[in-house]
PDB file of C-alpha atoms in Angstrom:
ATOM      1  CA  UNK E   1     168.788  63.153 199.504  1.00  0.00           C
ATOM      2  CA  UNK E   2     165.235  62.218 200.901  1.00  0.00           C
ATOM      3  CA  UNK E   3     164.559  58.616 201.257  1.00  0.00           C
ATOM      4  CA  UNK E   4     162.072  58.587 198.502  1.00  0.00           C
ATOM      5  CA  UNK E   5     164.915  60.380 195.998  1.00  0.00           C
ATOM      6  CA  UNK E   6     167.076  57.550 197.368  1.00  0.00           C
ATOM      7  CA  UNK E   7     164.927  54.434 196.498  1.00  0.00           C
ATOM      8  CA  UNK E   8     163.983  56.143 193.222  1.00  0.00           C
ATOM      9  CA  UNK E   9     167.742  55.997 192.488  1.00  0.00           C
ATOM     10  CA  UNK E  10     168.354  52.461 194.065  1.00  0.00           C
ATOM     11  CA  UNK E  11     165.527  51.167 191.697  1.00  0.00           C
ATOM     12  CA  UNK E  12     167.097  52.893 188.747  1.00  0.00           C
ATOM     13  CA  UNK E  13     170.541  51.311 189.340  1.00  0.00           C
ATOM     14  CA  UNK E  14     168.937  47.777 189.590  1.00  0.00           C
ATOM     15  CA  UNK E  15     166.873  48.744 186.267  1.00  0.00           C
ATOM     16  CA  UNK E  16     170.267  49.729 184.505  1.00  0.00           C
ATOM     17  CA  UNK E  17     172.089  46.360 185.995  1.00  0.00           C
ATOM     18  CA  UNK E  18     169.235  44.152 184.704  1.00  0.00           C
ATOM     19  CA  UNK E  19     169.277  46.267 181.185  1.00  0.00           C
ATOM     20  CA  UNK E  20     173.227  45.370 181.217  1.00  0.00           C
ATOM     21  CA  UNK E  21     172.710  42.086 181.916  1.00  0.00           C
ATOM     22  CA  UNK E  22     170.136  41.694 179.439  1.00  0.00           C
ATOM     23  CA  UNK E  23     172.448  43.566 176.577  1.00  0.00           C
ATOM     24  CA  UNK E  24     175.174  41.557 177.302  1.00  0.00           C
ATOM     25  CA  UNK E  25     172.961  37.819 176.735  1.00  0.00           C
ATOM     26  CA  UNK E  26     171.426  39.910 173.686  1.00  0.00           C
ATOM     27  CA  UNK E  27     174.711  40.422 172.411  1.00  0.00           C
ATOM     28  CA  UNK E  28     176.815  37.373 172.976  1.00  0.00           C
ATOM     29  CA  UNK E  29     174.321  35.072 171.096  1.00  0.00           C
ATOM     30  CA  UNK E  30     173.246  34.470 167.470  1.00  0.00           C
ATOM     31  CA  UNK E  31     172.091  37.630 165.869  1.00  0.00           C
ATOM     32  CA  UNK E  32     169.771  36.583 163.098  1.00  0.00           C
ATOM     33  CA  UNK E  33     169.375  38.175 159.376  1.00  0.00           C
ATOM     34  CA  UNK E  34     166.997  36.610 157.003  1.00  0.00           C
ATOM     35  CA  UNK E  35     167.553  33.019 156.893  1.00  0.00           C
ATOM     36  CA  UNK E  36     170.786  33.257 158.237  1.00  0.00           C
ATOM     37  CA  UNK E  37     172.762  34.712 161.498  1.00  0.00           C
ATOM     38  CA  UNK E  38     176.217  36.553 161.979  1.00  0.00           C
ATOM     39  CA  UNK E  39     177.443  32.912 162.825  1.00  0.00           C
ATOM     40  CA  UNK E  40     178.360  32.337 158.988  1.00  0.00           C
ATOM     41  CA  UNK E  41     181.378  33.118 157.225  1.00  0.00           C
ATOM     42  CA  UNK E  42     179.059  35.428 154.762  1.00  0.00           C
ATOM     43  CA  UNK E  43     177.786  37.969 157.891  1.00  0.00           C
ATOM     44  CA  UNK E  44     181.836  38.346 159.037  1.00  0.00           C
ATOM     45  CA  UNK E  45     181.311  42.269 158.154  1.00  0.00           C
ATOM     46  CA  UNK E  46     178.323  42.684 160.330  1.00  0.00           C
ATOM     47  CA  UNK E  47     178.809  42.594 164.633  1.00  0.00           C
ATOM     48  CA  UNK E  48     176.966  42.893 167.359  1.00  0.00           C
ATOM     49  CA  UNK E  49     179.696  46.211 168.310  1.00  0.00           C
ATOM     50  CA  UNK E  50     177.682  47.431 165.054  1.00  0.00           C
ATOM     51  CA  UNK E  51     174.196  47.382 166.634  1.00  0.00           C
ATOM     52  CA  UNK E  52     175.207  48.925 169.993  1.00  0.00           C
ATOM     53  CA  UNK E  53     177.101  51.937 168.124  1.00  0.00           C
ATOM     54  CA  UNK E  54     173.386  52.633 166.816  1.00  0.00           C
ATOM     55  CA  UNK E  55     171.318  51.906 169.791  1.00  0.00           C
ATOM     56  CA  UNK E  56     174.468  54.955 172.081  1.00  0.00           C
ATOM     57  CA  UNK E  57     173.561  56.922 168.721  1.00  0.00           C
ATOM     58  CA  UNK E  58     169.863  56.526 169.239  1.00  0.00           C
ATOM     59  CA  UNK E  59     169.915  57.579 172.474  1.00  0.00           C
ATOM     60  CA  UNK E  60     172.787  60.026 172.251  1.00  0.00           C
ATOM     61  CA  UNK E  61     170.181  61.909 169.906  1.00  0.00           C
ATOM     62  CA  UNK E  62     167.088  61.729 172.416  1.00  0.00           C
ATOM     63  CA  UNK E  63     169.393  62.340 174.983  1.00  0.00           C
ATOM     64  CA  UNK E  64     171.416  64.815 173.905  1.00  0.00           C
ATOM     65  CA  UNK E  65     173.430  65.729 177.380  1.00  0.00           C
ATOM     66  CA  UNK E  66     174.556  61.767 178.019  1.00  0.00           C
ATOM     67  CA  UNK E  67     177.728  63.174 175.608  1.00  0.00           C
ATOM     68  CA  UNK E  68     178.913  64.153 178.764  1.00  0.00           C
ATOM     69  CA  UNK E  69     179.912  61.086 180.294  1.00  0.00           C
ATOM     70  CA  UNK E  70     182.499  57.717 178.352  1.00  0.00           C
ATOM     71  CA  UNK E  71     179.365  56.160 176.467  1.00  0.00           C
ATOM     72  CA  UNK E  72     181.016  55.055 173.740  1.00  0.00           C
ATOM     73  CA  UNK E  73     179.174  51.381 174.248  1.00  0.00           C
ATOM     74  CA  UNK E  74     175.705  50.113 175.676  1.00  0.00           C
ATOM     75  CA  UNK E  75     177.296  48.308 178.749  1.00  0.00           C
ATOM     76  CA  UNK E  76     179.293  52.106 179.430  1.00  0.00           C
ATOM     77  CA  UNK E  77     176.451  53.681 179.978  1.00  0.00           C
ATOM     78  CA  UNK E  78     174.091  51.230 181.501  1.00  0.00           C
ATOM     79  CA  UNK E  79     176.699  51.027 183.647  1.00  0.00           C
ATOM     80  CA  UNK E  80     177.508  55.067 183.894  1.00  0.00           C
ATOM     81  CA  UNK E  81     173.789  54.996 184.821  1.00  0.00           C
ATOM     82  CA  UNK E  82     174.273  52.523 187.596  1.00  0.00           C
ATOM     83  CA  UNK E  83     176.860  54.053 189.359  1.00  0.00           C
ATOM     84  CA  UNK E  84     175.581  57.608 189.635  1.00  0.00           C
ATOM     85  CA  UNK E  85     177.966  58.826 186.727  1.00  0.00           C
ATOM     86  CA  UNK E  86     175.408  60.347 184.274  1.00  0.00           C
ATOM     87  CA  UNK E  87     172.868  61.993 186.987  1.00  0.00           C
ATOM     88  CA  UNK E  88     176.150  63.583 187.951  1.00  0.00           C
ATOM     89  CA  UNK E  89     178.004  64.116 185.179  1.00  0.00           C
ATOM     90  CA  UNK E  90     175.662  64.380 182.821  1.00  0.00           C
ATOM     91  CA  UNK E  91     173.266  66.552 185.034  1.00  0.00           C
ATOM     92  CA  UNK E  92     170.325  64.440 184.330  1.00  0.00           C
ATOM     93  CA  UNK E  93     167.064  64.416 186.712  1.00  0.00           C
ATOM     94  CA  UNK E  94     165.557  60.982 188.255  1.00  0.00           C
ATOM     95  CA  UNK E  95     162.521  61.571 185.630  1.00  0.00           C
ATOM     96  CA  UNK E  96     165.529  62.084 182.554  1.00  0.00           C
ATOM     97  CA  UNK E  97     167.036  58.960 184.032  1.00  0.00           C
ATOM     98  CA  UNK E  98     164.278  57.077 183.814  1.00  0.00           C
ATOM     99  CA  UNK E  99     163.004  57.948 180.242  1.00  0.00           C
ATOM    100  CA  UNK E 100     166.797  56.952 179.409  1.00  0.00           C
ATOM    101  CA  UNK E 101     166.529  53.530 180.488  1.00  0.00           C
ATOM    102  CA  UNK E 102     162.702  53.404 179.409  1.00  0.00           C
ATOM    103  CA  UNK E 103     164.795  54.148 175.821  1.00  0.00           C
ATOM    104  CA  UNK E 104     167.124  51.258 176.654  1.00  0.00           C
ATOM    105  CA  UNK E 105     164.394  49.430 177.555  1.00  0.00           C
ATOM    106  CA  UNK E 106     162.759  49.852 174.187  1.00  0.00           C
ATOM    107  CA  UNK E 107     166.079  48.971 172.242  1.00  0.00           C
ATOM    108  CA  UNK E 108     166.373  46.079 173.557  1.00  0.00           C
ATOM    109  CA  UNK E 109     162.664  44.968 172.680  1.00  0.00           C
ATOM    110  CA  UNK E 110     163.260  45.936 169.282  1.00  0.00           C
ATOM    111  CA  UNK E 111     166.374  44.166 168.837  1.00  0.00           C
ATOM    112  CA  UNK E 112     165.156  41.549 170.398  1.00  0.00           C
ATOM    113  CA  UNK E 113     162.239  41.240 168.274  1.00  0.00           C
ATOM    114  CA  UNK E 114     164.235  41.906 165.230  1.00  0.00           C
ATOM    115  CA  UNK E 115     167.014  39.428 165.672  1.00  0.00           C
ATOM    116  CA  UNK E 116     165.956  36.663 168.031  1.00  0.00           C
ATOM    117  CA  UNK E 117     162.488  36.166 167.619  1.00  0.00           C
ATOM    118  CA  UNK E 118     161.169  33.743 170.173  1.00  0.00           C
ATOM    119  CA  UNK E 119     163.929  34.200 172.677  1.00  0.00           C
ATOM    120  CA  UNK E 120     162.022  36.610 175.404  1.00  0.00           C
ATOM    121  CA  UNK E 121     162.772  35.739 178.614  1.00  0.00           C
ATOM    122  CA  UNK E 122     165.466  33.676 178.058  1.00  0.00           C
TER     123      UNK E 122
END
């Protein structure tokens, strides 16, 4: 691996650890709906688990070969993507990697925007 190849992967690893990192405060907080959140005894149905089943599906479907690798949750794959695991197994190039985790990236916004308006950078 050239040294350029290998700082292209080193910055996608820190990308994917900061995505993770950012999923996990995303997830762990209030999730709001309407005029309410998933704190109240009326949301119990509705989880956080629900939102990152459709976020892997999301990207399952733009990236079709990540099937390849255990990605049945965000944090699996953010963190299949940090160790290696999906360039490997799931034969993806450092440009594929990157428009992953530019789709990660974007999933995040959204559901950020979405549910927690007002908490950027938090």
């Amino acid at each position: 691996m050239s040294k350029k190849q290998s700082t292209s992967s080193d910055r996608m690893r820190v990308q994917a650890m900061q995505l993770l990192g950012r999923w996990t405060r995303l997830s762990a907080g209030h999730i709001a709906l309407g005029a309410g959140c998933l704190c109240g005894a009326s949301f119990g149905a509705l989880q956080p688990s629900d939102y990152d089943e459709q976020i892997v599906a999301f990207l399952v479907g733009r990236h079709p070969r990540i099937k390849a690798i255990d990605h049945a949750r965000l944090d699996q794959l953010l963190r299949a993507i940090a160790n290696g695991a999906v360039a490997r197994d799931a034969s993806l190039t450092p440009p594929e990697c990157q428009a992953l985790l530019g789709d990660v990236e974007r999933s995040l916004d959204s559901f950020d925007e979405v549910h927690r308006t007002g908490s950027k950078g938090i």
